[in-house]
Structures are given as C-alpha cells and as structure tokens.
Short mmCIF file of C-alpha atoms and ligand atoms in Angstrom, two decimals:
data_model
loop_
_atom_site.label_atom_id
_atom_site.label_comp_id
_atom_site.label_asym_id
_atom_site.label_seq_id
_atom_site.Cartn_x
_atom_site.Cartn_y
_atom_site.Cartn_z
CA MET A 1 15.23 -7.21 0.06
CA ASP A 2 14.18 -4.08 1.94
CA ASN A 3 10.90 -4.77 3.73
CA LYS A 4 9.12 -1.67 2.54
CA VAL A 5 10.09 -2.35 -1.10
CA ALA A 6 9.02 -6.01 -0.88
CA ASN A 7 5.67 -5.03 0.67
CA LEU A 8 4.98 -2.43 -2.00
CA ILE A 9 5.76 -4.94 -4.76
CA ASN A 10 3.49 -7.48 -3.08
CA GLU A 11 0.70 -4.87 -3.01
CA GLN A 12 1.40 -4.06 -6.66
CA ILE A 13 0.57 -7.66 -7.64
CA ASN A 14 -2.93 -6.98 -6.30
CA LYS A 15 -3.15 -3.59 -8.04
CA GLU A 16 -2.20 -5.15 -11.40
CA LEU A 17 -4.78 -7.90 -10.94
CA TYR A 18 -7.33 -5.21 -10.10
CA SER A 19 -6.36 -3.39 -13.32
CA ALA A 20 -6.99 -6.63 -15.24
CA TYR A 21 -10.36 -6.98 -13.53
CA LEU A 22 -11.31 -3.36 -14.30
CA TYR A 23 -10.36 -3.72 -17.97
CA LEU A 24 -12.16 -7.02 -18.26
CA ASP A 25 -15.27 -5.19 -17.07
CA PHE A 26 -14.68 -2.52 -19.73
CA ALA A 27 -14.52 -5.38 -22.29
CA ASN A 28 -17.71 -6.74 -20.77
CA TYR A 29 -19.41 -3.35 -21.23
CA TYR A 30 -18.35 -3.05 -24.88
CA ALA A 31 -19.47 -6.62 -25.59
CA ALA A 32 -22.92 -5.69 -24.26
CA VAL A 33 -23.23 -2.69 -26.59
CA GLY A 34 -21.92 -4.62 -29.62
CA LEU A 35 -18.52 -2.90 -30.00
CA ASP A 36 -16.43 -6.06 -30.40
CA GLY A 37 -13.27 -4.16 -31.40
CA PHE A 38 -13.28 -2.14 -28.17
CA GLU A 39 -14.01 -5.37 -26.34
CA ASN A 40 -10.99 -6.99 -27.99
CA TRP A 41 -8.78 -4.01 -27.10
CA TYR A 42 -9.70 -4.20 -23.41
CA ARG A 43 -9.48 -8.00 -23.27
CA ILE A 44 -5.89 -7.71 -24.47
CA GLN A 45 -5.33 -4.84 -22.05
CA ALA A 46 -6.55 -7.11 -19.22
CA GLN A 47 -4.12 -9.83 -20.35
CA GLU A 48 -1.26 -7.32 -20.22
CA GLU A 49 -2.21 -6.39 -16.67
CA ARG A 50 -2.17 -10.06 -15.65
CA ASP A 51 1.30 -10.24 -17.19
CA HIS A 52 2.39 -7.29 -15.03
CA ALA A 53 1.07 -9.05 -11.93
CA MET A 54 2.98 -12.20 -12.91
CA LEU A 55 6.21 -10.25 -13.43
CA PHE A 56 6.03 -8.80 -9.91
CA TYR A 57 5.06 -12.23 -8.55
CA GLN A 58 8.04 -13.83 -10.30
CA TYR A 59 10.37 -11.08 -9.14
CA LEU A 60 9.47 -11.67 -5.49
CA GLN A 61 9.80 -15.43 -5.99
CA ASN A 62 13.22 -14.98 -7.59
CA ASN A 63 14.33 -13.02 -4.54
CA SER A 64 12.90 -15.51 -2.00
CA GLU A 65 10.39 -12.95 -0.77
CA PRO A 66 7.00 -14.19 0.43
CA VAL A 67 3.98 -13.43 -1.74
CA VAL A 68 0.69 -12.83 0.10
CA PHE A 69 -2.49 -12.53 -1.95
CA ALA A 70 -5.28 -10.21 -0.84
CA SER A 71 -8.80 -10.04 -2.25
CA VAL A 72 -9.27 -8.19 -5.53
CA ASP A 73 -11.69 -5.25 -5.31
CA LYS A 74 -14.84 -5.01 -7.36
CA PRO A 75 -14.27 -2.87 -10.53
CA ASP A 76 -14.89 0.71 -9.39
CA TRP A 77 -16.61 2.59 -12.21
CA THR A 78 -20.11 3.55 -13.27
CA ARG A 79 -21.35 2.77 -16.77
CA GLY A 80 -22.14 5.80 -18.89
CA ASP A 81 -21.61 6.12 -22.63
CA ASN A 82 -18.98 4.57 -24.93
CA MET A 83 -16.44 7.21 -23.88
CA THR A 84 -16.72 6.48 -20.13
CA PRO A 85 -14.33 3.47 -19.99
CA LEU A 86 -11.75 5.38 -22.04
CA ILE A 87 -11.75 8.33 -19.62
CA LYS A 88 -11.69 6.03 -16.61
CA GLY A 89 -8.90 4.00 -18.25
CA LEU A 90 -6.62 7.01 -18.63
CA GLU A 91 -7.34 8.12 -15.07
CA HIS A 92 -6.53 4.60 -13.83
CA GLU A 93 -3.25 4.41 -15.76
CA LYS A 94 -2.16 7.74 -14.25
CA TYR A 95 -2.90 6.31 -10.81
CA VAL A 96 -0.85 3.17 -11.60
CA THR A 97 2.03 5.39 -12.76
CA SER A 98 1.97 7.06 -9.33
CA LEU A 99 2.11 3.62 -7.66
CA ILE A 100 5.12 2.57 -9.75
CA ASN A 101 6.80 5.88 -8.90
CA THR A 102 6.21 5.27 -5.19
CA ILE A 103 7.86 1.83 -5.39
CA TYR A 104 10.72 3.35 -7.37
CA ALA A 105 11.24 6.03 -4.72
CA ALA A 106 11.31 3.38 -1.97
CA ALA A 107 13.83 1.29 -3.94
CA TYR A 108 15.97 4.37 -4.51
CA GLU A 109 15.84 5.20 -0.81
CA ALA A 110 16.91 1.63 0.06
CA ARG A 111 19.68 1.67 -2.59
CA ASP A 112 17.98 -1.36 -4.11
CA PHE A 113 19.46 -1.01 -7.58
CA ARG A 114 18.24 -4.43 -8.72
CA THR A 115 14.63 -3.47 -8.12
CA MET A 116 15.18 -0.07 -9.74
CA GLN A 117 16.39 -1.85 -12.88
CA VAL A 118 13.23 -3.97 -13.01
CA LEU A 119 11.09 -0.91 -12.35
CA ASP A 120 12.75 0.98 -15.20
CA TRP A 121 10.76 -1.25 -17.56
CA PHE A 122 7.53 -0.41 -15.73
CA VAL A 123 8.26 3.33 -15.80
CA LYS A 124 8.59 3.13 -19.58
CA GLU A 125 5.56 0.85 -19.86
CA GLN A 126 3.43 3.35 -17.93
CA GLY A 127 4.45 6.07 -20.38
CA GLU A 128 3.14 3.86 -23.20
CA GLU A 129 -0.02 2.95 -21.28
CA GLU A 130 -0.89 6.60 -20.69
CA LYS A 131 -0.20 7.46 -24.33
CA ASN A 132 -2.35 4.58 -25.62
CA ALA A 133 -5.21 5.53 -23.30
CA SER A 134 -4.96 9.18 -24.27
CA ASP A 135 -4.75 8.43 -28.02
CA LEU A 136 -7.89 6.33 -27.75
CA ILE A 137 -9.77 9.28 -26.23
CA THR A 138 -8.54 11.56 -29.03
CA LYS A 139 -9.66 9.09 -31.72
CA MET A 140 -13.02 8.64 -30.06
CA GLU A 141 -13.49 12.42 -29.89
CA LEU A 142 -12.54 12.78 -33.55
CA PHE A 143 -14.43 9.84 -35.07
CA GLY A 144 -16.69 8.29 -32.44
CA SER A 145 -19.70 10.57 -32.75
CA ASP A 146 -20.47 9.44 -36.30
CA ALA A 147 -21.69 5.87 -37.01
CA LYS A 148 -19.23 5.29 -39.88
CA GLY A 149 -16.33 6.66 -37.88
CA LEU A 150 -17.22 4.50 -34.89
CA TYR A 151 -17.45 1.45 -37.17
CA MET A 152 -13.95 2.15 -38.56
CA LEU A 153 -12.48 2.76 -35.11
CA ASN A 154 -14.07 -0.43 -33.82
CA SER A 155 -12.53 -2.34 -36.76
CA GLU A 156 -9.12 -0.83 -36.02
CA LEU A 157 -9.29 -1.91 -32.38
CA LYS A 158 -10.44 -5.37 -33.39
CA ALA A 159 -7.14 -5.88 -35.20
CA ARG A 160 -5.07 -5.53 -32.02
CA VAL A 161 -3.23 -8.75 -31.18
CA TYR A 162 -1.73 -9.78 -27.87
CA ALA A 163 2.03 -9.56 -27.44
CA ALA A 164 3.86 -10.95 -24.41
CA PRO A 165 5.77 -8.38 -22.32
CA SER A 166 9.30 -7.61 -23.44
CA LEU A 167 10.62 -7.82 -19.87
CA VAL A 168 12.07 -11.22 -18.96
CA LEU A 169 13.06 -11.85 -15.34
FE1 FE2 B 201 -0.03 -2.66 -15.38
FE1 FE2 B 202 -1.81 -0.65 -17.51
#
C-alpha cells in the first residue's frame, strides 16, 4: 500500500478512538445531570466510533501494513449546558469528515482503488453522522427548553439500540 495512505489510515485509528473517548465523556456528562437517554445515545455513539477504529485496524492488518498505536488525547471540550455536547458533536463530525476526505484524496492520488472502495462506506457514514448530529440540535432547540419536551426527547434517545456497522472487511 502507498505509504502516505497507510500512515493516514493508521492515524485515523487514533482519531476514531479519540471520537469514542469524546463521546463517552458526553455520555458521562449526561449521566451526571440525569439525562439517561442522552447518555445512552452517546454511549452507543462511542461504540460506533470504536467500530470505526476496528475497521481501519482490520483493513491495515488485511493488507499486511503495520499498525502503530499512539496515545489517545484527553477529551477536548468544556462543559456548559445540555446543548454544549450536541454542538461540539456536530463540529467534531465535520472535522472527521474532513479527515476521511483527506485520506480519500491521498488514495485517489495513489490510484489505490481498493482503499477508495473501503472509504466510500466512510464517506456515506459521515453524511449520516453529520445529519444525526444536526437533527439532534434541531430537536433540542425545538423541545429541549421545556421540561416535558426534554423528558420526551430523553425517552426517545433512550430507545436507541446499538447496531454493528454494515461494512464487512
Ligand atoms: Fe467515526
Ligand atoms: Fe462519528
């Protein structure tokens, strides 16, 4: 595999694990304020990010590329109100989309069609991630300022169940 592409994918493992760590801290925040549905939503979100890390890990393994783990950064956000993680979450997903696009551009440059095919799934996934994050902000804006509305929204988010990624390597 092209060196630059392999290095970027290796770095992406760390970025996905960081995403999991960030979202686990969002879950941690919501647990502390008693919003167990929001906690559930972000716990599942963290699990999905670990899945993404494992997919990149497996992809490098499948291609006999070395995997080198770096330290995972401390979650970079400051607690505010119940909207803060949602805003930070959307911002973070947009950043991850830019990372995926950078890897895609490198794979395209290297004519690495195999990697491009794997990344196609991630491009689509990022579209969904941004939409989910953005929808959550909209719902919070609409219903979150009233106690009953917040209760209903929390109940809705509590019903989310984990689903394994549809990409199989
Ligand atoms: Fe991810
Ligand atoms: Fe994500």
